[in-house]
JSON list of C-alpha atoms in Angstrom, two decimals:
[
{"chain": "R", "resi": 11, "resn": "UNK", "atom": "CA", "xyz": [34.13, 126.32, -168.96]},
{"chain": "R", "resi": 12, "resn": "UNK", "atom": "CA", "xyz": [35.41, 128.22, -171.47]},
{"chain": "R", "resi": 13, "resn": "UNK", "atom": "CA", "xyz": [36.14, 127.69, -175.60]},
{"chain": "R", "resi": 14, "resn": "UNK", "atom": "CA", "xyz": [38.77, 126.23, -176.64]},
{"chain": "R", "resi": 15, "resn": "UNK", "atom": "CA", "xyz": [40.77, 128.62, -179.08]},
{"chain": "R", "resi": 16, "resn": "UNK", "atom": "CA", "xyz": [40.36, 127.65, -182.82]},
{"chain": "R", "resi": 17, "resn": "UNK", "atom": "CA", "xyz": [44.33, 126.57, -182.80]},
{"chain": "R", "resi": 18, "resn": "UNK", "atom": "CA", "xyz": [43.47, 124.34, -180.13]},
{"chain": "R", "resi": 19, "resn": "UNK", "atom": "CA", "xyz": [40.74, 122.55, -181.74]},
{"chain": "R", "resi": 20, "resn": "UNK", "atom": "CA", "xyz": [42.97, 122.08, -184.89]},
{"chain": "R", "resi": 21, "resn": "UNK", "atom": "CA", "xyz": [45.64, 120.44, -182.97]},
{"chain": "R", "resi": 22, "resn": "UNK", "atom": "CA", "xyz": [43.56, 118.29, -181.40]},
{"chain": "R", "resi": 23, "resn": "UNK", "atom": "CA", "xyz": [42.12, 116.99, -184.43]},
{"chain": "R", "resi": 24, "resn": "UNK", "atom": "CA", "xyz": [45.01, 116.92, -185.62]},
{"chain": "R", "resi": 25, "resn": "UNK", "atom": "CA", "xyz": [46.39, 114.33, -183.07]},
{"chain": "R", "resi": 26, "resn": "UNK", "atom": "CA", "xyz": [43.31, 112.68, -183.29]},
{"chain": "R", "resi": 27, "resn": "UNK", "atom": "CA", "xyz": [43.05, 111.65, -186.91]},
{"chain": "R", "resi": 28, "resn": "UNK", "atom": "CA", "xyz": [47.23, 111.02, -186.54]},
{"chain": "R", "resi": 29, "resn": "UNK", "atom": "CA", "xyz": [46.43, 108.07, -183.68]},
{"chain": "R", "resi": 30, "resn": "UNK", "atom": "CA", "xyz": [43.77, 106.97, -186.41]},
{"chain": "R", "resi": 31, "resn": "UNK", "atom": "CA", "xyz": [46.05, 105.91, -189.02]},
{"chain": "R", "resi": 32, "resn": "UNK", "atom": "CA", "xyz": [48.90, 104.94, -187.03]},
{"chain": "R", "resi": 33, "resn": "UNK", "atom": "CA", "xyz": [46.06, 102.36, -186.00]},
{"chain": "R", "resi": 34, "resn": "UNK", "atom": "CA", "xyz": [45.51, 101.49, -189.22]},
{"chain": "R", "resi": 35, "resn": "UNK", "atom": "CA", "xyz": [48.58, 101.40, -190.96]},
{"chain": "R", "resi": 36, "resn": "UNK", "atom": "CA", "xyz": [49.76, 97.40, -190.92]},
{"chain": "R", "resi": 37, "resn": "UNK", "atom": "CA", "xyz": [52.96, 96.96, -189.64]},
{"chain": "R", "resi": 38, "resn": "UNK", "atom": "CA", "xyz": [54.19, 94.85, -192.28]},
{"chain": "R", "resi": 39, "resn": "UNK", "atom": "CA", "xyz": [53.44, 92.04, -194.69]},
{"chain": "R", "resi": 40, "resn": "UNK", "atom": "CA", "xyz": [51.18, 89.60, -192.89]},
{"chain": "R", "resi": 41, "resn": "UNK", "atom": "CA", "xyz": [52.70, 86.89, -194.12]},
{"chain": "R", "resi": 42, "resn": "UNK", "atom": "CA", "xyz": [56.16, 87.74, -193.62]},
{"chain": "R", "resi": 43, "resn": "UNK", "atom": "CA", "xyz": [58.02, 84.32, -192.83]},
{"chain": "R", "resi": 44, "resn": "UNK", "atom": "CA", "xyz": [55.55, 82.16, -193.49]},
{"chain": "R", "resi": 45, "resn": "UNK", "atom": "CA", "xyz": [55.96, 78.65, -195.33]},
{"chain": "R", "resi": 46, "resn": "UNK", "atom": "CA", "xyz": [53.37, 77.22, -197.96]},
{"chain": "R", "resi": 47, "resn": "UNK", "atom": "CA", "xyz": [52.88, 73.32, -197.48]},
{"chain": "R", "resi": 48, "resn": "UNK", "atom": "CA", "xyz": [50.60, 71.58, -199.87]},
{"chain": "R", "resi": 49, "resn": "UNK", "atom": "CA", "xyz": [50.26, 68.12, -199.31]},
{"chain": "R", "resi": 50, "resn": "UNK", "atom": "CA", "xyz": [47.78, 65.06, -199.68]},
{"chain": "R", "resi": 51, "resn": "UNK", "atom": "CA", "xyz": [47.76, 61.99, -197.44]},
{"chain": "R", "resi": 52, "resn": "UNK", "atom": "CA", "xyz": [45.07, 58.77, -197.22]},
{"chain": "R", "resi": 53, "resn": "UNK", "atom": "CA", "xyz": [43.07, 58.08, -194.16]},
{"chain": "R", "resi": 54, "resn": "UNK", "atom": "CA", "xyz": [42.06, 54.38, -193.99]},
{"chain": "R", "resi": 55, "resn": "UNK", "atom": "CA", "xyz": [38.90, 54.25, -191.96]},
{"chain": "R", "resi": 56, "resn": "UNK", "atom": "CA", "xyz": [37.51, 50.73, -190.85]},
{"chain": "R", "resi": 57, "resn": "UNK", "atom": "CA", "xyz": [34.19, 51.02, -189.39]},
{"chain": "R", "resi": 58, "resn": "UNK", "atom": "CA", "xyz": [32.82, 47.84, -189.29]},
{"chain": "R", "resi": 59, "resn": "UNK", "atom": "CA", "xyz": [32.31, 47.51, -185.20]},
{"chain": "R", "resi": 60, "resn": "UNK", "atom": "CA", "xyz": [35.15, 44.99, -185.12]},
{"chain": "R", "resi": 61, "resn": "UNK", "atom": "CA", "xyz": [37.65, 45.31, -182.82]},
{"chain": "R", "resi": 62, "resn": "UNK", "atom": "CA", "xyz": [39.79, 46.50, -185.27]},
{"chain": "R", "resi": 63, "resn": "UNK", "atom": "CA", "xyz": [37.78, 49.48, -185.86]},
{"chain": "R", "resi": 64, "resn": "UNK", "atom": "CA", "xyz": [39.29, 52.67, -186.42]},
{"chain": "R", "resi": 65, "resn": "UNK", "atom": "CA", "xyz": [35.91, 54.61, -186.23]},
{"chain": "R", "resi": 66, "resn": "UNK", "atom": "CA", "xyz": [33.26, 53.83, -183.50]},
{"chain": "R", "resi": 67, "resn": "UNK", "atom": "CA", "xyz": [29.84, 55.62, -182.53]},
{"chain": "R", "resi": 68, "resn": "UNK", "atom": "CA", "xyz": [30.33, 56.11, -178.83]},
{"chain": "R", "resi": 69, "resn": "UNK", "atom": "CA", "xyz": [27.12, 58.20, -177.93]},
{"chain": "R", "resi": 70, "resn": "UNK", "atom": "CA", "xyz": [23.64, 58.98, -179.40]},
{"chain": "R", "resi": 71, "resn": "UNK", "atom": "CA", "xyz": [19.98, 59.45, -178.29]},
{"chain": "R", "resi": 72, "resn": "UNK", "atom": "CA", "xyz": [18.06, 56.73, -176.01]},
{"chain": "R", "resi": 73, "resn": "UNK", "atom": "CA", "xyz": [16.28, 54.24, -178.26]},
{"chain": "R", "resi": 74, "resn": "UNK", "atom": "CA", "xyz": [17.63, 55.15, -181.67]},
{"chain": "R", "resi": 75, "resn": "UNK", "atom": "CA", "xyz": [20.00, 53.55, -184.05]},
{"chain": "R", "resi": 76, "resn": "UNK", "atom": "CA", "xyz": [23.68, 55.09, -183.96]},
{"chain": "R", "resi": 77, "resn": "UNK", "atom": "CA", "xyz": [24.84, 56.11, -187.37]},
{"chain": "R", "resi": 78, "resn": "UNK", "atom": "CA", "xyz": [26.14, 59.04, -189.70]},
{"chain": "R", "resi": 79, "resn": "UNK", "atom": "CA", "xyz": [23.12, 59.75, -190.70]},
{"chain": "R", "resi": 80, "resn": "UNK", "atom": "CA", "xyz": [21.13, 60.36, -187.04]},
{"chain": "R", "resi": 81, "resn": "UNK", "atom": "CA", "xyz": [21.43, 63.40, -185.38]},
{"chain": "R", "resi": 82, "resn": "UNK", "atom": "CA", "xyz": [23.28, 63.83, -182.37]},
{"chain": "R", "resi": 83, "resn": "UNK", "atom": "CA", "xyz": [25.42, 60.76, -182.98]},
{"chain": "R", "resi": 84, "resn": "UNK", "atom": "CA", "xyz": [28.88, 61.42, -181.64]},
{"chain": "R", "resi": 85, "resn": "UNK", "atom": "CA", "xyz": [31.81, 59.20, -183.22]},
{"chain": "R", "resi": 86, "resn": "UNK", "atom": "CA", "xyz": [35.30, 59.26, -182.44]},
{"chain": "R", "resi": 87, "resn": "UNK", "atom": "CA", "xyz": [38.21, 58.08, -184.90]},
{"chain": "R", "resi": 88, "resn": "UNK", "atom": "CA", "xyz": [41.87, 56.96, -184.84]},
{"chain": "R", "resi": 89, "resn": "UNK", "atom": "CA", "xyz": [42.53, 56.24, -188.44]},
{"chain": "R", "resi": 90, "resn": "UNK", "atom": "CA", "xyz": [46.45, 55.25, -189.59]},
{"chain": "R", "resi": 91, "resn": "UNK", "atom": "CA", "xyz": [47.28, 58.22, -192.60]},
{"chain": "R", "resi": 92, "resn": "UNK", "atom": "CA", "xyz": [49.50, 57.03, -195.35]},
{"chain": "R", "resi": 93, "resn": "UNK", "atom": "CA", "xyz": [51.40, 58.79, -197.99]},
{"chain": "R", "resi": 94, "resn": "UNK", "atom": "CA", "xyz": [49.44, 56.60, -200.71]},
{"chain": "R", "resi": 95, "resn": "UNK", "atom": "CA", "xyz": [45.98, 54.97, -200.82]},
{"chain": "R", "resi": 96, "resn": "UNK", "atom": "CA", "xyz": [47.45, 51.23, -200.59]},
{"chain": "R", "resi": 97, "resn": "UNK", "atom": "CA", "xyz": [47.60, 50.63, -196.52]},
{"chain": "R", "resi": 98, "resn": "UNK", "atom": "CA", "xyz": [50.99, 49.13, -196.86]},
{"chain": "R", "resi": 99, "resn": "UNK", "atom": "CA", "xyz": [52.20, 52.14, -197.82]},
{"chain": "R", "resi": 100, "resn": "UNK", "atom": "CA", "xyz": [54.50, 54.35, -195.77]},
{"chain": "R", "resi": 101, "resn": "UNK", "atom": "CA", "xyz": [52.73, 55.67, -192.54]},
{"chain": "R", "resi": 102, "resn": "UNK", "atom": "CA", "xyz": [52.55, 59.42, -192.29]},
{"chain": "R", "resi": 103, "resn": "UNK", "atom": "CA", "xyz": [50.60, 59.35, -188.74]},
{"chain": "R", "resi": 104, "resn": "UNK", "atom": "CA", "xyz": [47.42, 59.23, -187.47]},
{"chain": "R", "resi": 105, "resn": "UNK", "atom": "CA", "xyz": [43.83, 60.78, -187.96]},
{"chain": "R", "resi": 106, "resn": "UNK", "atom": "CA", "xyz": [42.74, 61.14, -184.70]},
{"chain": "R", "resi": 107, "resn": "UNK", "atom": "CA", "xyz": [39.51, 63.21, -183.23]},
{"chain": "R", "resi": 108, "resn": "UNK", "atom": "CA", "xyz": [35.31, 63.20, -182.91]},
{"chain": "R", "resi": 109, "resn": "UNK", "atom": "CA", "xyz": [32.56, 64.09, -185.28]},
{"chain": "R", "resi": 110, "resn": "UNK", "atom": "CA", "xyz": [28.95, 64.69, -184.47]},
{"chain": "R", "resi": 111, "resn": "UNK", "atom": "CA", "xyz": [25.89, 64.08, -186.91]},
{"chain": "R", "resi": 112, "resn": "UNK", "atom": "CA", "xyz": [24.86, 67.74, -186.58]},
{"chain": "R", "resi": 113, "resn": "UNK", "atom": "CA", "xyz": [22.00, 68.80, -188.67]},
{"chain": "R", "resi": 114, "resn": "UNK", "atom": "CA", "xyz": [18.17, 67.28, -188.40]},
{"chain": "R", "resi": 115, "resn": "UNK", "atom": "CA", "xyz": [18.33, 66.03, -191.50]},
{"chain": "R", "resi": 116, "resn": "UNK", "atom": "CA", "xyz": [21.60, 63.34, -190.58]},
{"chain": "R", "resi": 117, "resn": "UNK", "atom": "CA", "xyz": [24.00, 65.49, -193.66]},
{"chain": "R", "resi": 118, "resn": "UNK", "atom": "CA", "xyz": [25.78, 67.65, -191.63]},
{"chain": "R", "resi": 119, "resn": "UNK", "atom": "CA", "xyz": [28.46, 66.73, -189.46]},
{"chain": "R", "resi": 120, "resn": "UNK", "atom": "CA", "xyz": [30.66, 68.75, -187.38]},
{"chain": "R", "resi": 121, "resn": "UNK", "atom": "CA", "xyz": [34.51, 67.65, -187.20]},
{"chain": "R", "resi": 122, "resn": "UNK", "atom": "CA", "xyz": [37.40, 68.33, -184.56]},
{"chain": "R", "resi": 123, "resn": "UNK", "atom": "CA", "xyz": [40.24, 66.19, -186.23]},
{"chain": "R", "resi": 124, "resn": "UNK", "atom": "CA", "xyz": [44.32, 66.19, -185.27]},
{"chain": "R", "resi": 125, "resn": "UNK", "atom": "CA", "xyz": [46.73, 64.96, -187.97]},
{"chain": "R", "resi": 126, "resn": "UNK", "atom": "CA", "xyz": [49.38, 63.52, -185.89]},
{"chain": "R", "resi": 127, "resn": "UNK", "atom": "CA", "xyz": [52.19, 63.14, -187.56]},
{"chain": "R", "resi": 128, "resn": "UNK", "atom": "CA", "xyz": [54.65, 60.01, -186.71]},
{"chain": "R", "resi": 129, "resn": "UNK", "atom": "CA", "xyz": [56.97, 59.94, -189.51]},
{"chain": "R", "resi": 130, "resn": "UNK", "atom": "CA", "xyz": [60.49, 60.79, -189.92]},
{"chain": "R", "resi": 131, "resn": "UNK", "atom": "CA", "xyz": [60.04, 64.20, -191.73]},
{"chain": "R", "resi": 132, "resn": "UNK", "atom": "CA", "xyz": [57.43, 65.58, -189.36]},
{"chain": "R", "resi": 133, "resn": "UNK", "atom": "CA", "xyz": [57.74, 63.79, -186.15]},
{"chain": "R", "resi": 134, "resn": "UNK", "atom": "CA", "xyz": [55.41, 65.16, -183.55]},
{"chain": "R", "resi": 135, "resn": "UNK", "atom": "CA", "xyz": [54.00, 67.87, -185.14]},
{"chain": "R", "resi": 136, "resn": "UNK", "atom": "CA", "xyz": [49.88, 68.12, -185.98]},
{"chain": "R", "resi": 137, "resn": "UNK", "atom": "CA", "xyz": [47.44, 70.07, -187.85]},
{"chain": "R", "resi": 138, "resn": "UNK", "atom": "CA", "xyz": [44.04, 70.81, -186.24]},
{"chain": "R", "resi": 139, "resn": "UNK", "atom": "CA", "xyz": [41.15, 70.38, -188.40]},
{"chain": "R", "resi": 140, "resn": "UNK", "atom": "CA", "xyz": [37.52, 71.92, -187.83]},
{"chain": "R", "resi": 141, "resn": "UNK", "atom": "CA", "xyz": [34.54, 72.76, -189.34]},
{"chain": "R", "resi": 142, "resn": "UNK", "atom": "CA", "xyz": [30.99, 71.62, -190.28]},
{"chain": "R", "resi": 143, "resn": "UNK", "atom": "CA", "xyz": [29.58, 70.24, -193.85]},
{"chain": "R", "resi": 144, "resn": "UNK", "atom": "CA", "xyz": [27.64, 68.17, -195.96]},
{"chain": "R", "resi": 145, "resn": "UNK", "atom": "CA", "xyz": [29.06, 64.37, -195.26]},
{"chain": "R", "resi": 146, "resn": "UNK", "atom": "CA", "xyz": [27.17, 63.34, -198.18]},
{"chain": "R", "resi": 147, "resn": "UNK", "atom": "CA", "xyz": [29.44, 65.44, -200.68]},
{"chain": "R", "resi": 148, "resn": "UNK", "atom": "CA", "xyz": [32.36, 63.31, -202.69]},
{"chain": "R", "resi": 149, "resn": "UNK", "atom": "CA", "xyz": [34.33, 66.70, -201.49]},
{"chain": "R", "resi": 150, "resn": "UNK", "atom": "CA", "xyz": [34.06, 67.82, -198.08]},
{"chain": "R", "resi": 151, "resn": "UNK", "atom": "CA", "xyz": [36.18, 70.71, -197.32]},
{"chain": "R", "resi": 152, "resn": "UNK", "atom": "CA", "xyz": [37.19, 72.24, -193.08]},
{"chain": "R", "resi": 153, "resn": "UNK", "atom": "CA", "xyz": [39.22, 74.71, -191.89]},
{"chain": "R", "resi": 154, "resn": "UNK", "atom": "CA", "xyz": [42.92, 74.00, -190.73]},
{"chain": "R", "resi": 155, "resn": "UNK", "atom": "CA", "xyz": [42.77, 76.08, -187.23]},
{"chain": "R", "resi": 156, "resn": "UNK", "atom": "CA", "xyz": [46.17, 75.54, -186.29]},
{"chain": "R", "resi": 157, "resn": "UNK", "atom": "CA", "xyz": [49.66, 73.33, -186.02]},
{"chain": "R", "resi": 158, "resn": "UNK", "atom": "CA", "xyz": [52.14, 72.29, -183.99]},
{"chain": "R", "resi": 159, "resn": "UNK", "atom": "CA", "xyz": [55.97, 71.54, -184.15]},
{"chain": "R", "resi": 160, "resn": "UNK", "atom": "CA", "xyz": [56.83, 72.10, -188.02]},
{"chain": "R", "resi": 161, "resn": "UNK", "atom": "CA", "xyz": [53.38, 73.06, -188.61]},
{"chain": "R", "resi": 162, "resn": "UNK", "atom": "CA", "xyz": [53.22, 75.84, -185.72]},
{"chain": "R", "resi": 163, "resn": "UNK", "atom": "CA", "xyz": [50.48, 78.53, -186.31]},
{"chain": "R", "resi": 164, "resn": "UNK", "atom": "CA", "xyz": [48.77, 76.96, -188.99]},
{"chain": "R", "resi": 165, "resn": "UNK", "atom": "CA", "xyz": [45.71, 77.89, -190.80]},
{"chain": "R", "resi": 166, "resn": "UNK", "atom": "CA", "xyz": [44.13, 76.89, -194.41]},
{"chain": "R", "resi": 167, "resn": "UNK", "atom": "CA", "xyz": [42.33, 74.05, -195.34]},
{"chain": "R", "resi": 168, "resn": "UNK", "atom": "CA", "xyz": [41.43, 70.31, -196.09]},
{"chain": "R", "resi": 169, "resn": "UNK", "atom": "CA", "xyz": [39.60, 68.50, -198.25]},
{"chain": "R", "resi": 170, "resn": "UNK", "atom": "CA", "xyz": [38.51, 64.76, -197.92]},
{"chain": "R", "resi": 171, "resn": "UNK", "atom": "CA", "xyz": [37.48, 62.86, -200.36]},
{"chain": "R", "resi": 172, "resn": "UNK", "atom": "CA", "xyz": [36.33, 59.56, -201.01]},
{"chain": "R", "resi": 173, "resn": "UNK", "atom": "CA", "xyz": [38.88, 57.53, -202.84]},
{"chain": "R", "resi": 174, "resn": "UNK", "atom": "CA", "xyz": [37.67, 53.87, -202.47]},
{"chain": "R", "resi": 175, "resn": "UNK", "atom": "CA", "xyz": [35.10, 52.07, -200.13]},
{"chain": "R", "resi": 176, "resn": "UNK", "atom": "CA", "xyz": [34.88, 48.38, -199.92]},
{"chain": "R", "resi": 177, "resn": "UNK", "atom": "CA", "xyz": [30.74, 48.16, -197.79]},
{"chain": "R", "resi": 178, "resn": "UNK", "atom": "CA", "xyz": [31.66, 44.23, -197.04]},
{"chain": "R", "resi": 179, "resn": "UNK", "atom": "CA", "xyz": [34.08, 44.92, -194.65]},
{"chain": "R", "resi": 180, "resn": "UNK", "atom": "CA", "xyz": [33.03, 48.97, -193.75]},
{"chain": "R", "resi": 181, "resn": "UNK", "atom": "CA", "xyz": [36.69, 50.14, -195.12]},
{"chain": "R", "resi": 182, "resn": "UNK", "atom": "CA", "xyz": [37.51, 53.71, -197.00]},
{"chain": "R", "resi": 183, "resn": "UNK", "atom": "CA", "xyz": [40.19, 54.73, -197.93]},
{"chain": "R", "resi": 184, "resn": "UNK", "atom": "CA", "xyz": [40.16, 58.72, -197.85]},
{"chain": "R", "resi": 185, "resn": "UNK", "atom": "CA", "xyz": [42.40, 61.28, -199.58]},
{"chain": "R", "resi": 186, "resn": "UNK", "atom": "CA", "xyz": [42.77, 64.26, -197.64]},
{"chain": "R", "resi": 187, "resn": "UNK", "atom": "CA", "xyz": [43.92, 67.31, -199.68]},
{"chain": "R", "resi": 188, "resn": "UNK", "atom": "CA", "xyz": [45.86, 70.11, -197.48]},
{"chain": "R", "resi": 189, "resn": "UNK", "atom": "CA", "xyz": [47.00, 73.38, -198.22]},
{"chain": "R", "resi": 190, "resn": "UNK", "atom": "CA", "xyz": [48.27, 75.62, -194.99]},
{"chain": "R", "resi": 191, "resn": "UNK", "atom": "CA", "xyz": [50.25, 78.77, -194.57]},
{"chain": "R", "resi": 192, "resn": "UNK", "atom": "CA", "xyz": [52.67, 78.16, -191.35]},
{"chain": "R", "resi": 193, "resn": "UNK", "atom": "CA", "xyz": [55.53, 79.04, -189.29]}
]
């Protein structure tokens, strides 16, 4: 097989390092379209093991005690979310989804959490929540994964923090911070 010609090796480089940056070159503004929403809403979590919980252990190892603090204890929650801390304020939605005690130690947890949305405004649409921290922190903060409905595509993030907890009856009220980018 013979040498390519010097003029042929050019153009082929040529081509080459062209395809490279067309590659490379963005298309346009990543962001193009997109909607800032900043909002904060109140979870109020009741986790007393009444029947009017909102947040019950449903799974954890043989022959120990099920709580946030032992490891591989699995939880799932369905807390009403309110535009204000009082619960007799309006009703944004729901906080619905599982955590898992994650770490050895009974600090970490892991969440998977939906924001369902049941008010006028938003209707229908959610924000999925993920992530793993340090449930002992006054300000835990997860990733915002995605949306749906007026919150299509989202990403960003949450935090939750504890606003007020009343141990006599197992009740917190939560304030979850969010801040997405969104179609």
């Amino acid at each position: 097989m013979a040498a390519l010609p010097i003029n042929t090796k050019v153009v082929v480089l040529l081509v080459l390092g062209t395809s490279m940056v067309v590659f490379t070159i963005p298309a346009g503004k990543a962001d193009d379209g997109l909607k800032q929403t900043i909002m904060s809403v109140y979870f109020h979590d009741h986790s007393s093991g009444s029947p009017d919980s909102t947040v019950r252990a449903v799974v954890g190892f043989p022959g120990k005690l099920w709580n946030l603090t032992q490891f591989g204890t699995l939880f799932v929650s369905d807390d009403p979310v309110t535009e204000g801390p009082d619960p007799e304020s309006a009703p944004v939605g729901r906080g619905q989804g599982i955590f898992v005690t994650t770490s050895l130690d009974g600090v970490n947890t892991h969440v998977s959490l939906s924001i369902v949305f049941t008010n006028e405004a938003c209707n229908g649409s959610t924000i999925q929540v993920q992530g793993n921290s340090d449930q002992m922190k006054a300000v835990r903060e997860y990733g915002v994964v995605s949306g749906t409905g007026k919150f299509r595509y989202a990403s960003g993030y949450v935090t939750f923090e504890n606003f007020s907890f009343n141990s006599s009856i197992s009740y917190a009220v939560i304030r979850c911070n969010i801040s997405i980018r969104h179609y």
